[in-house]
Coordinates of C-alpha atoms and ligand atoms in Angstrom, one line a residue:
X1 CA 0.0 0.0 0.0
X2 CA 2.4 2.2 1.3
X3 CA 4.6 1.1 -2.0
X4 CA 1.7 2.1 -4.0
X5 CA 0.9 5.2 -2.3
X6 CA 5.0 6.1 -3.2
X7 CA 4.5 5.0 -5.9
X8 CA 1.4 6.9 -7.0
X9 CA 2.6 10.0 -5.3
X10 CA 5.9 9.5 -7.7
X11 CA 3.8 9.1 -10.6
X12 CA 1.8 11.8 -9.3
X13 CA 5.1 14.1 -8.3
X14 CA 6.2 13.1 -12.1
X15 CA 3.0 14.1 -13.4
X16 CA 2.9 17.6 -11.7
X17 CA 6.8 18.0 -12.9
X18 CA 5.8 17.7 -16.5
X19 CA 2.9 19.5 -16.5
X20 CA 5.2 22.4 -14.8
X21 CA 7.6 21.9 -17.5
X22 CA 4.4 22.4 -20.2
X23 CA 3.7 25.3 -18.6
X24 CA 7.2 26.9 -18.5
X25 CA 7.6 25.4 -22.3
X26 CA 4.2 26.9 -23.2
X27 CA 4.7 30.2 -21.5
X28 CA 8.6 30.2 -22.8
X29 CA 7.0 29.6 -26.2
X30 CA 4.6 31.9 -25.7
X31 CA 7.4 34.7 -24.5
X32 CA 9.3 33.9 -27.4
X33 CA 6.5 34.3 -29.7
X34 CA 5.6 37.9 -27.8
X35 CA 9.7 38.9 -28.6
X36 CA 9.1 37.8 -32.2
X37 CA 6.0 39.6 -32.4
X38 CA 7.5 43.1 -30.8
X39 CA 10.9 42.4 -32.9
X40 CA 8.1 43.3 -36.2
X41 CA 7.4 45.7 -34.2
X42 CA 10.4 47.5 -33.5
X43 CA 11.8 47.0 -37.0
X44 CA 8.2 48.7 -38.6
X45 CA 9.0 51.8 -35.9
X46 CA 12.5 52.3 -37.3
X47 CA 11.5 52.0 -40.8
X48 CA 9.2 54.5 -40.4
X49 CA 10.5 56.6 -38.3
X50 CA 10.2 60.7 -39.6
X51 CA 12.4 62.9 -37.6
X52 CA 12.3 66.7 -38.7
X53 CA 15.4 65.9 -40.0
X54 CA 14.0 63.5 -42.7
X55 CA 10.7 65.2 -42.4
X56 CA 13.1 68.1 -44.4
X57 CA 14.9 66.1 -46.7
X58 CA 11.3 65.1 -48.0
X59 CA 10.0 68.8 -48.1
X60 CA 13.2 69.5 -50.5
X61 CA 13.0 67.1 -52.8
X62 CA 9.4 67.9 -53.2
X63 CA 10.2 71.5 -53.9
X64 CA 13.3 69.9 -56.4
X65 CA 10.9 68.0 -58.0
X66 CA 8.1 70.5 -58.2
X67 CA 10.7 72.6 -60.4
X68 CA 11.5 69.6 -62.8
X69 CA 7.9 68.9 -63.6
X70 CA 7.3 72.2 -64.0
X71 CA 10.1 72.9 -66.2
X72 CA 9.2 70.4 -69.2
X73 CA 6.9 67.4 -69.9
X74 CA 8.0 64.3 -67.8
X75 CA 10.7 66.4 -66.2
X76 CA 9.7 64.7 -62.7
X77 CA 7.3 62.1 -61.4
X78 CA 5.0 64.9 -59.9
X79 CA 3.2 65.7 -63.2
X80 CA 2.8 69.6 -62.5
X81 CA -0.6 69.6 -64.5
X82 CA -1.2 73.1 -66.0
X83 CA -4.9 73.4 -65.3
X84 CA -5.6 76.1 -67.7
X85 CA -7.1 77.9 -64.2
X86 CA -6.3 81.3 -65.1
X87 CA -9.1 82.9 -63.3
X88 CA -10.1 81.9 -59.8
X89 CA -13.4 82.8 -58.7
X90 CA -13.4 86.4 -57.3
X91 CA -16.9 86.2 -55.6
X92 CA -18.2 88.2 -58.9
X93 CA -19.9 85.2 -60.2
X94 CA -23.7 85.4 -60.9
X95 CA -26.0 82.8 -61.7
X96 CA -26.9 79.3 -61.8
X97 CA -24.2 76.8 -62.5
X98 CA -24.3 72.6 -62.1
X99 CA -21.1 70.9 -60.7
X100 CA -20.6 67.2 -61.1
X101 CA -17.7 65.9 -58.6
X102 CA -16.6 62.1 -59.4
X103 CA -13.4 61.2 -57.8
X104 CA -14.4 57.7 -55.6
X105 CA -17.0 55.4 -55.1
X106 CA -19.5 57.9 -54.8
X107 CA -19.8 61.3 -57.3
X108 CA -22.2 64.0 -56.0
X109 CA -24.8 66.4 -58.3
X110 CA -24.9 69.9 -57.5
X111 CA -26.2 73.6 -58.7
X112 CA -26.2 76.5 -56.9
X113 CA -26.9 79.9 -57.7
X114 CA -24.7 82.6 -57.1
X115 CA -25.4 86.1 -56.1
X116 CA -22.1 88.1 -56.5
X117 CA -20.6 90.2 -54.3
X118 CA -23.5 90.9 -52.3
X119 CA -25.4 87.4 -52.8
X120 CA -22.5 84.8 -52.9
X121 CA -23.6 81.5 -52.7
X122 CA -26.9 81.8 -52.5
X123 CA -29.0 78.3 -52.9
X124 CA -27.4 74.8 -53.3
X125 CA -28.6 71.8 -54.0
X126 CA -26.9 68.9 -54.1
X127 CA -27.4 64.6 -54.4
X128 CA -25.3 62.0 -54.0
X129 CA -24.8 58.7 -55.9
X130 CA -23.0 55.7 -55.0
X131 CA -21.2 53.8 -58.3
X132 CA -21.7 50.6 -58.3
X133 CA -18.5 48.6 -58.2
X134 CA -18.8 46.4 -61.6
X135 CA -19.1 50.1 -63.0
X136 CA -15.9 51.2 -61.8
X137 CA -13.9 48.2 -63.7
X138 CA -16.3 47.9 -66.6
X139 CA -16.1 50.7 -70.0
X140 CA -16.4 54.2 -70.1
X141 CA -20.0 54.1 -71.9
X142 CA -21.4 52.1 -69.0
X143 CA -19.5 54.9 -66.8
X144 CA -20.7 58.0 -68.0
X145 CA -24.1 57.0 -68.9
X146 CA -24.7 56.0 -65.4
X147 CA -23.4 59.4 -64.6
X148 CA -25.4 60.9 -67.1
X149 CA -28.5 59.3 -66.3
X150 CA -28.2 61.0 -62.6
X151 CA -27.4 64.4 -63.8
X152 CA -30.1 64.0 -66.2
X153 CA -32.9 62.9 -63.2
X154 CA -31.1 65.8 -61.0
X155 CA -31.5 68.5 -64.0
X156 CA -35.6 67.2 -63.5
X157 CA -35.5 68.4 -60.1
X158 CA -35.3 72.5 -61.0
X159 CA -37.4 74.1 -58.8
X160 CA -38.5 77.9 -59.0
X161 CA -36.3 80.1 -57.5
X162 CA -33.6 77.4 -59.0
X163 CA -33.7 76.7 -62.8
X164 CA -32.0 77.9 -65.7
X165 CA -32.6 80.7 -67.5
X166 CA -34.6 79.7 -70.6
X167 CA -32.5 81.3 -73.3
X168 CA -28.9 79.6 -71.9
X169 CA -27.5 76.2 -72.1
X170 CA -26.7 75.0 -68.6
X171 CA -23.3 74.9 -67.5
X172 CA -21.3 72.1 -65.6
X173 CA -18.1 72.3 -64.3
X174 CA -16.6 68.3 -63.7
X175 CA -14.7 67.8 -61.1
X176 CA -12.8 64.6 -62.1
X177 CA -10.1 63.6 -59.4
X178 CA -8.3 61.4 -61.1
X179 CA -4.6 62.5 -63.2
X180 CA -5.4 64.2 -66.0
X181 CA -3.7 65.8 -68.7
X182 CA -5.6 69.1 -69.4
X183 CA -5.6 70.4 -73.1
X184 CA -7.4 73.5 -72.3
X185 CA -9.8 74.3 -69.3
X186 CA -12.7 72.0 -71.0
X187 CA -11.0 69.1 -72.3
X188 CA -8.2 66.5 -71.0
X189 CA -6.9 63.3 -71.4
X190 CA -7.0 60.6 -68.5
X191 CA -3.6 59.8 -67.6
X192 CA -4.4 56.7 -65.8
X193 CA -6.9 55.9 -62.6
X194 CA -6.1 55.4 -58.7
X195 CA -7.8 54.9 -56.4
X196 CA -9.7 51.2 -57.4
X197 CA -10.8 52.4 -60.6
X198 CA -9.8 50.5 -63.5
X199 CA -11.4 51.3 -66.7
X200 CA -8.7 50.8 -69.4
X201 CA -10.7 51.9 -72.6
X202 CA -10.5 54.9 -71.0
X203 CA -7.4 55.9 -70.2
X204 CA -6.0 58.4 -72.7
X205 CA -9.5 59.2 -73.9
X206 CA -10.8 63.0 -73.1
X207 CA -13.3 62.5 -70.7
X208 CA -15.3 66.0 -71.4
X209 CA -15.8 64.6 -75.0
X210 CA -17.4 61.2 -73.2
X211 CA -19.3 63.0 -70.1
X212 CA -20.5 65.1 -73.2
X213 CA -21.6 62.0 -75.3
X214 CA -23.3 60.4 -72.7
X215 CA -25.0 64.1 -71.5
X216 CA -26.7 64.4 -75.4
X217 CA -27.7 61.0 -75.5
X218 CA -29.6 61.7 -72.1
X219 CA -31.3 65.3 -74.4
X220 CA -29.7 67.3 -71.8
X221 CA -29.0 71.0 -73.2
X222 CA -25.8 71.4 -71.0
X223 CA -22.1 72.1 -71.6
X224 CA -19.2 70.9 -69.7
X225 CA -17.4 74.6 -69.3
X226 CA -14.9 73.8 -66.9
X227 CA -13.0 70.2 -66.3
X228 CA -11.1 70.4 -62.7
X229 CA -9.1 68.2 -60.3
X230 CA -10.5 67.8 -56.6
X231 CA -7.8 70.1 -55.3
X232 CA -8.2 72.5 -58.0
X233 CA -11.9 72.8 -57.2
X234 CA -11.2 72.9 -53.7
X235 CA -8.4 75.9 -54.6
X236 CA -11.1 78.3 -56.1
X237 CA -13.8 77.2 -53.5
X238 CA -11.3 78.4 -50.7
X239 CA -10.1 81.5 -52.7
X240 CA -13.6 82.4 -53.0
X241 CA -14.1 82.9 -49.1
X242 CA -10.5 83.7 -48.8
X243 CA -8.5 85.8 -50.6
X244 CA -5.6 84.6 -48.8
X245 CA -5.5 80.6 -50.1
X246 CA -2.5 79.5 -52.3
X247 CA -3.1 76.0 -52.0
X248 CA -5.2 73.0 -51.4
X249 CA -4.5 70.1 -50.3
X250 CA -6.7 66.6 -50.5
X251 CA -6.3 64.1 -47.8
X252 CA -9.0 61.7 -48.8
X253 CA -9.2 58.0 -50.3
X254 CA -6.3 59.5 -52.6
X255 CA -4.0 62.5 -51.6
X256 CA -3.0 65.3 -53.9
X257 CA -2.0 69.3 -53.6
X258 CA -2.5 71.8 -55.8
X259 CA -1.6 75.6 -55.8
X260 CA -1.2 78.9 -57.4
X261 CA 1.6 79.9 -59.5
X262 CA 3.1 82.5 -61.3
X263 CA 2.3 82.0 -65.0
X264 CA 5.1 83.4 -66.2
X265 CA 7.2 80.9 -63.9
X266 CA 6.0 77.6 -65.8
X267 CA 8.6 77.2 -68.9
X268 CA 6.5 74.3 -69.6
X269 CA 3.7 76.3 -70.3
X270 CA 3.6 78.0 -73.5
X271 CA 0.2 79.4 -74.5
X272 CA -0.4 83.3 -74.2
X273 CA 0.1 84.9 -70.6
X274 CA -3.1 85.2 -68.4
X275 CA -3.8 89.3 -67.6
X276 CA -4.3 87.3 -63.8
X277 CA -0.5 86.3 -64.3
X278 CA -1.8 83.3 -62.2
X279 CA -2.2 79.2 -62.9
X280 CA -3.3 76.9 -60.7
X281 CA -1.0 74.1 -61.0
X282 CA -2.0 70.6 -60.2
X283 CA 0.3 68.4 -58.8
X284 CA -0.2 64.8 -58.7
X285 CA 1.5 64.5 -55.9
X286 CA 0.3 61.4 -55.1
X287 CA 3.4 60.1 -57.4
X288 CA 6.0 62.3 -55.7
X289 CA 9.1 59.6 -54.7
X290 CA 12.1 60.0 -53.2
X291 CA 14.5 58.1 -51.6
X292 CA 13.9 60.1 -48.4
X293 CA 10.6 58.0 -47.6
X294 CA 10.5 55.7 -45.3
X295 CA 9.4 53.0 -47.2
X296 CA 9.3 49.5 -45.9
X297 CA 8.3 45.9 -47.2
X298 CA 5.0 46.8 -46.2
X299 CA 4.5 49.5 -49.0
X300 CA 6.7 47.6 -51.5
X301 CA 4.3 44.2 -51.4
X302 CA 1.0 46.3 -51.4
X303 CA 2.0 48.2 -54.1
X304 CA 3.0 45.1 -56.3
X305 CA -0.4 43.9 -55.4
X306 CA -2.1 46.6 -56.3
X307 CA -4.3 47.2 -59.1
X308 CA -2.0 50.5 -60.1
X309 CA 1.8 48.6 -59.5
X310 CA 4.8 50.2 -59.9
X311 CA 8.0 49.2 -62.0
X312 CA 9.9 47.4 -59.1
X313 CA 13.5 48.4 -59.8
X314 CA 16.0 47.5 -57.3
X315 CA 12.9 46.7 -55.0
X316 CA 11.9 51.0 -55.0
X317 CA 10.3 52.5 -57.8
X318 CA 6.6 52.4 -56.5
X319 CA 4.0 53.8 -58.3
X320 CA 1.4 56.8 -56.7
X321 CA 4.0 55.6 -53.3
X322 CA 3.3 58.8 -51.4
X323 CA -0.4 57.9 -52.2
X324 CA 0.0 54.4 -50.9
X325 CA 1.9 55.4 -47.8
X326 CA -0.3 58.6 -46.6
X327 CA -3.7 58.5 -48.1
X328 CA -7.1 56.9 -46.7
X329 CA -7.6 53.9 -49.6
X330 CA -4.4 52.2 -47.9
X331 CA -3.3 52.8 -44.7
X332 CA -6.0 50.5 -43.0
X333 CA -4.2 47.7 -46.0
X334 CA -1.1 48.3 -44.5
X335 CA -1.6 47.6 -41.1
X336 CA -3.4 44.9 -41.8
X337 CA -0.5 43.9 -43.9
X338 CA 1.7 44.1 -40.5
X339 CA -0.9 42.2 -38.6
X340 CA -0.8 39.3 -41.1
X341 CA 3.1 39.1 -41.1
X342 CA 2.6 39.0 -36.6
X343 CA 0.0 36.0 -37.3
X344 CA 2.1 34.4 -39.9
X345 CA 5.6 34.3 -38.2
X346 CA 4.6 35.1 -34.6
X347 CA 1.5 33.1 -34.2
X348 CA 0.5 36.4 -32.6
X349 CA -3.1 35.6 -32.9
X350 CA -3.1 32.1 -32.2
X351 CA -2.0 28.9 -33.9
X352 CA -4.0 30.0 -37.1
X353 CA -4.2 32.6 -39.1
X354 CA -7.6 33.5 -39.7
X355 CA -8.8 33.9 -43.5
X356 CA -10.3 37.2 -43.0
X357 CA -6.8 38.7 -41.7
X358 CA -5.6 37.2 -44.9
X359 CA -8.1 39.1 -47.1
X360 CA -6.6 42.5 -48.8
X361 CA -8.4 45.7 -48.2
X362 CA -10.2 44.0 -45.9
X363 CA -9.5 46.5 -42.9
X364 CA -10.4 49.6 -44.1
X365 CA -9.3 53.3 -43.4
X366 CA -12.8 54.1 -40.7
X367 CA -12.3 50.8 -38.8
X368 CA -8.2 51.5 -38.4
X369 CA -9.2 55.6 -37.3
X370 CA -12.0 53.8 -34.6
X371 CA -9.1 51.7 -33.1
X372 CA -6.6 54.3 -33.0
X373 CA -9.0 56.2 -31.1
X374 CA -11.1 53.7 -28.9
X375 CA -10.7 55.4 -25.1
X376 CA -12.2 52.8 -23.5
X377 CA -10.4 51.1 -20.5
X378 CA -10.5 47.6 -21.8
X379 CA -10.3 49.1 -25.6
X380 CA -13.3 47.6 -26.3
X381 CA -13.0 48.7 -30.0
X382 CA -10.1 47.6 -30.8
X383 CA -11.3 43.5 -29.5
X384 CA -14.7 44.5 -32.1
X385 CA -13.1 45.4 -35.0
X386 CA -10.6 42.1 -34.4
X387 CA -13.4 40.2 -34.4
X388 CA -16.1 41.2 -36.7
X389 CA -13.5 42.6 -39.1
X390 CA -9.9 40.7 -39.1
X391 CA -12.0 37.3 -37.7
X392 CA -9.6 37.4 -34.2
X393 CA -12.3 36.7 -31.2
X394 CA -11.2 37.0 -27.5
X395 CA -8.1 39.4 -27.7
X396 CA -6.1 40.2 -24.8
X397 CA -6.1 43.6 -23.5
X398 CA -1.9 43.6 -24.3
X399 CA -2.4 42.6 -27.8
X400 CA -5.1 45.3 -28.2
X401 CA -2.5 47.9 -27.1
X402 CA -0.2 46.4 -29.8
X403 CA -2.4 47.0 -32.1
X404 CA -3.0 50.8 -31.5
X405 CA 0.6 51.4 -31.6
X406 CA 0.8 49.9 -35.1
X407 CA -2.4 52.4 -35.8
X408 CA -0.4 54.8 -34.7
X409 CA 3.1 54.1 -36.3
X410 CA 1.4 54.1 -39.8
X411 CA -0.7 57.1 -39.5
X412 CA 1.7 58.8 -37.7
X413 CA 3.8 58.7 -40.6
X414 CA 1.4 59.4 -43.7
X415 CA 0.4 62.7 -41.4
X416 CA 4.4 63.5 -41.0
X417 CA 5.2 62.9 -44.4
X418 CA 1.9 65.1 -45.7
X419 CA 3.2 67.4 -43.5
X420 CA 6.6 67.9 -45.4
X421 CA 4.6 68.1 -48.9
X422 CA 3.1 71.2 -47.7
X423 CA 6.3 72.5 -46.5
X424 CA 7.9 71.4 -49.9
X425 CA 4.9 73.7 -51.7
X426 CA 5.0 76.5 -49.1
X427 CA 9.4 76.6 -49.8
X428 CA 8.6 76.4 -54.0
X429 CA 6.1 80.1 -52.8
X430 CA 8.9 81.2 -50.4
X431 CA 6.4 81.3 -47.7
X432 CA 8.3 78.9 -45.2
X433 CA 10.2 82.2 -44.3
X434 CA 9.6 85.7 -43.5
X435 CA 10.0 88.6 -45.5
X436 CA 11.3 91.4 -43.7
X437 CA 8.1 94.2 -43.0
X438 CA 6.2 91.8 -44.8
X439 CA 2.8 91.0 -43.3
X440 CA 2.2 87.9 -45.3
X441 CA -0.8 85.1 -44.4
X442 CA -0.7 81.9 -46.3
X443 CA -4.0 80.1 -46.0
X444 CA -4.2 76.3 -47.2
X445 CA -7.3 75.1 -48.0
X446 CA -7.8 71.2 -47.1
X447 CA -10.5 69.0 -47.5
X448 CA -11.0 65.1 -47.6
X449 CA -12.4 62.2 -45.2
X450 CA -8.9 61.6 -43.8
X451 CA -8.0 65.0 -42.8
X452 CA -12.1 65.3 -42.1
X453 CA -12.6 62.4 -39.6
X454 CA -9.4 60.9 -38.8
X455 CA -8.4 63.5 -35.7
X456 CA -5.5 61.9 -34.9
X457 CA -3.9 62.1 -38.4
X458 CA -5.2 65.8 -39.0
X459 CA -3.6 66.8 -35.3
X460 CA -0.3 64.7 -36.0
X461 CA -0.5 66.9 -39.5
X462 CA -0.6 70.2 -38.2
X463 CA 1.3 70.0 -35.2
X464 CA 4.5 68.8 -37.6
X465 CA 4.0 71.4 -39.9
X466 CA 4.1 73.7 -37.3
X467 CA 7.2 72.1 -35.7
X468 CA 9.0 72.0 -39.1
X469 CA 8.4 75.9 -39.9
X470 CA 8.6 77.1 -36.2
X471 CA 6.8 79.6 -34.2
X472 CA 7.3 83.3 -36.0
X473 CA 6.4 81.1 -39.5
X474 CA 3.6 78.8 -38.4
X475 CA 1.7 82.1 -37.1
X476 CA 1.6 83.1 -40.5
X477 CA -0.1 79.4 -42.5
X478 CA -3.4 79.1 -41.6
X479 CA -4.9 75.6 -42.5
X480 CA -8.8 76.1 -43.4
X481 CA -11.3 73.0 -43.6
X482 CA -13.1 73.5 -46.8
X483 CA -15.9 71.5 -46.6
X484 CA -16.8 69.7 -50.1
X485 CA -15.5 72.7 -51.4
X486 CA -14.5 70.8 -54.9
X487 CA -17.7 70.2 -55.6
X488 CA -18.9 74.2 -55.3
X489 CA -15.6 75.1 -56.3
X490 CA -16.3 73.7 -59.9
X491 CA -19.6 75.2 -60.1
X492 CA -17.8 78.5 -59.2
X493 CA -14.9 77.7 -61.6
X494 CA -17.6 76.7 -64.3
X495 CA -18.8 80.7 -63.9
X496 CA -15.7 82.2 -64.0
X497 CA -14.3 80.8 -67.2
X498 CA -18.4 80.8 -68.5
X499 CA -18.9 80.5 -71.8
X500 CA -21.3 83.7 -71.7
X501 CA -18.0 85.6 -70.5
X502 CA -16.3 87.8 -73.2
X503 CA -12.7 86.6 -73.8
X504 CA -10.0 89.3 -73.3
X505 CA -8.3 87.6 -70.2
X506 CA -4.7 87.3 -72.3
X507 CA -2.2 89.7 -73.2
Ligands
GLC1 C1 -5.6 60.7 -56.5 C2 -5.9 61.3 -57.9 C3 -5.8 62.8 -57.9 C4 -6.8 63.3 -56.8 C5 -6.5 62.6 -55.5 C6 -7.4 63.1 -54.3 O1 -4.3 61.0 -56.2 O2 -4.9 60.8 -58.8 O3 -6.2 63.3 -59.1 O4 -6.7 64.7 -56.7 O5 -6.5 61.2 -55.6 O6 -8.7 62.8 -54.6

C-alpha cells in the first residue's frame, strides 16, 4: 500500500513535474513568440520613423521636383498639371451653374446659384450617388451614362427660384479627381486611374468629349465649361471665401495638392500669358518619390499587389508611393499587412491565421481611425473590429494595445510625411520664411475624409508642420477646412471661365 501510495505520489510528483515543464515550455514559447512579435514591431518603428530631419529632406526634394515637372513634360514624377485655371473665382460670379464631382465610389450632383458680391452663394442643391463597383472596372459608356442618367434625373429636379434661364445652355463644371492631362480648361486626357478604378478603354481618352456624349444621348442641353481636379476645385472654393489661399491640399481615399503659381514661372507652359499672371498648378502629388521615404516591405508588397503597380527596380520605384503610404484607400491595408506578417511568423493571434486577416483591403481606413482612437479602458474597440473585421475573437487587452501602436506608427507617418509636402509647396512660394516688414498670411485650404474624420492624423499633420516651420512662421499658415469645397468650387470655376464671359483675359 504504502509502496503504491510512493509510488502513486511519484507518478503523481512526475506528473505535476511535466505539467510544470508544459507550462514553462508553453509560456517560454509563448514569451518567445511575444519577442518575435515586438521584434516586427520594432523593425516597422524604425523603418518608419520621420524625424524633422528626414521630415526636411522630404520637403526639398518635393520642392526639387516640383521645379523639374514644371520645367518640361516628364521632367519629374509629380506631373505639374497646368490646369488652364487662369481665373479663380473672385466672388463676382452670378447665376446658376451645375457641378458634377466624381473622384471615388460615390460622385455627388450639384447647382447652386450665385449672387455676387452681395449674394455669394446663395441656394445649393446637391445629391449624391454611390457607383456601383462592376461600374468602376467595366467601360467608359457604361460609366458615364450611369453618370449621365443621374445628372439628367437631378436637372428634373429644377425648382422655382432654382432653374436655368430659358434662353442659356446649362453649364457644368466636372470635377474629375483622377490624373489628367488638361488640353485646355474644358478638355483632357485621362492619364491613368487610382484609387480602385480601372477602366482601361479609357485611359487616354478626353473624358469632357465622353461626359459630353453620354449628356446628349440623355437630351440634356448642358455644356461641360470647366474640367477640374478635386484640389483645383477645392483651390477656387477656398479662394472664393478667402483671398488669402495658395493651396489645397486633399487628404481623402487619394492625396493630392495643388496651388497657385506665377504664369510666367511655368517654362513648360507655353500658350499666351493670363492678364491674372496666375495658374493653378496641379500636382499629382500622389506620385511624388524620393528616396527620403520611409518606405518599408510593407508599402513595397502592397504596391505590387495593387491594381496601379509600380516598375519594381532595385525593390523602389513604386507607383502613386506617397499615395499608398499617406492616403485613406491604404493605410488600413497596411496595417493589416503588419498584422498578417505577426500571425504568420509570430502566431500572434493564435496557432492559425484566420482567412479574413488574410483578405486584402479587408480593414479599411474608418475601422483603423476607430481603433486608434477607442478610449475605453479595456479598448473595447479595438477587440470588435478584431473580431467582426480581421476574424480574431477573444483578444487580450496587451495585444489590443499592440495593435494601436501599429495604428499609430502608420498614420503617424502618412500625417508626418503630408506634412513635409506642404512644407515642400509652401518653400517652392517662399512662404516657409519671413520677409522682412512683410505682413504675409498663407492660408491652405484642405479638404477630404482623412483630414475630415481621422483627428489623430489631422492633429499629428498640423502640429509637424508647425514644428518644421517654427513659431514666428507657423503664425503666418493658416490651414482652413473646406468642406466639399470641390464640388462648389467647380460650379464656381464653371462661372468664372463661363462661356457667356467675353474673352479678353490674355495679353
Ligand atoms: C488621386 C488622384 C488625384 C486626386 C487625389 C485626391 O491621387 O490621382 O487626381 O486629386 O486622388 O482625390
Amino acid at each position: 500500500m504504502r509502496k503504491a501510495v510512493v509510488g502513486a505520489a511519484l507518478v503523481g510528483a512526475a506528473a505535476v513535474c511535466a505539467a510544470a515543464a508544459l507550462v514553462v515550455r508553453h509560456r517560454m514559447k509563448n514569451s518567445s513568440k511575444w519577442a518575435k512579435a515586438m521584434a516586427i514591431i520594432k523593425d516597422l518603428d524604425d523603418k518608419c520613423a520621420t524625424p524633422l530631419g528626414k521630415l526636411r529632406q522630404v520637403a526639398d526634394a518635393m520642392t526639387v521636383e516640383m521645379h523639374a515637372g514644371l520645367a518640361s513634360e516628364g521632367g519629374s514624377k509629380l506631373k505639374m498639371i497646368i490646369s488652364y485655371v487662369d481665373k479663380i473665382p473672385t466672388g463676382d460670379e452670378k447665376g446658376l451653374f451645375y457641378a458634377l464631382d466624381l473622384g471615388g465610389t460615390n460622385f455627388r450632383v450639384l447647382r447652386v446659384k450665385l449672387g455676387g458680391k452681395e449674394g455669394g452663394v446663395m441656394q445649393q442643391e446637391f445629391e449624391e450617388v454611390s457607383i456601383p463597383p462592376e461600374l468602376m472596372v467595366g467601360s467608359p459608356e457604361q460609366l458615364f451614362d450611369y453618370i449621365a442618367e443621374a445628372l439628367a434625373k437631378f436637372v428634373a429636379t429644377e425648382s422655382e427660384g432654382l432653374h436655368a434661364e430659358p434662353d442659356k445652355q446649362r453649364e457644368l463644371g466636372f470635377t474629375f479627381s483622377f490624373p489628367v492631362k488638361q488640353t485646355s480648361i474644358a478638355s483632357g486626357t485621362l492619364i491613368r486611374w487610382t484609387k480602385g478604378f480601372k477602366i482601361d478603354d479609357a485611359v487616354g481618352k478626353d473624358v469632357v468629349a465622353e461626359l459630353t456624349k453620354a449628356i446628349k444621348k440623355k437630351g440634356l442641353d448642358m455644356r461641360v465649361t470647366a474640367l477640374v481636379n478635386d484640389t483645383v476645385g477645392t483651390l477656387a472654393g477656398g479662394r472664393y471665401y478667402h483671398p488669402d489661399v495658395i493651396a489645397a491640399v486633399i487628404l481623402g481615399t487619394g492625396t493630392n495638392a495643388a496651388y497657385v503659381e506665377r504664369a510666367s514661372a511655368i517654362p513648360k507652359w507655353h500658350g499666351p500669358l493670363p492678364k491674372s499672371g496666375e495658374m493653378v498648378i496641379n500636382m499629382e502629388w500622389g506620385n511624388f518619390r524620393s528616396s527620403h521615404l520611409p518606405t518599408t516591405e510593407y508599402d513595397v508588397a502592397l504596391d505590387q499587389e495593387s491594381l496601379n503597380p509600380g516598375e519594381q527596380i532595385k525593390n523602389h520605384v513604386l507607383l502613386q508611393i506617397y499615395e499608398k503610404m499617406i492616403s485613406g484607400m491604404y493605410l488600413g491595408e497596411i496595417v493589416r499587412r503588419v498584422l498578417c506578417r505577426m500571425a504568420e511568423e509570430a502566431g500572434f493571434f493564435g496557432d492559425v491565421v484566420p482567412e479574413q486577416l488574410k483578405t486584402p483591403f479587408i480593414l479599411r481606413t474608418p475601422d483603423m481611425s476607430a481603433m486608434h482612437h477607442d478610449a475605453s479602458p479595456d479598448l473595447k474597440v479595438v477587440g470588435t473590429v478584431l473580431k467582426d473585421v480581421l476574424g480574431v475573437p477573444n483578444t487580450s487587452l496587451k495585444v489590443r494595445k499592440v495593435i494601436v501602436d501599429i495604428c499609430d506608427i502608420i498614420a503617424s507617418r502618412g500625417a508626418c510625411l503630408s506634412a513635409a509636402g506642404i512644407l515642400g509647396i509652401l518653400k517652392k512660394l517662399g512662404r516657409d520664411s519671413l520677409k522682412q516688414g512683410e505682413k504675409q498670411k498663407s492660408v491652405i485650404a484642405l479638404d477630404g475624409g482623412l483630414f475630415e474624420h481621422y483627428s489623430k492624423f489631422r492633429e499629428c499633420m498640423e502640429d509637424t508642420l508647425k514644428e518644421l516651420l517654427g513659431d514666428e512662421v507657423a503664425g503666418t499658415i493658416v490651414i482652413e477646412h473646406s468642406n466639399d469645397g470641390s464640388g462648389i468650387g467647380a460650379a464656381l470655376l464653371a462661372a468664372s471661365h463661363s462661356h457667356y464671359l467675353e474673352e479678353e483675359e490674355y495679353y
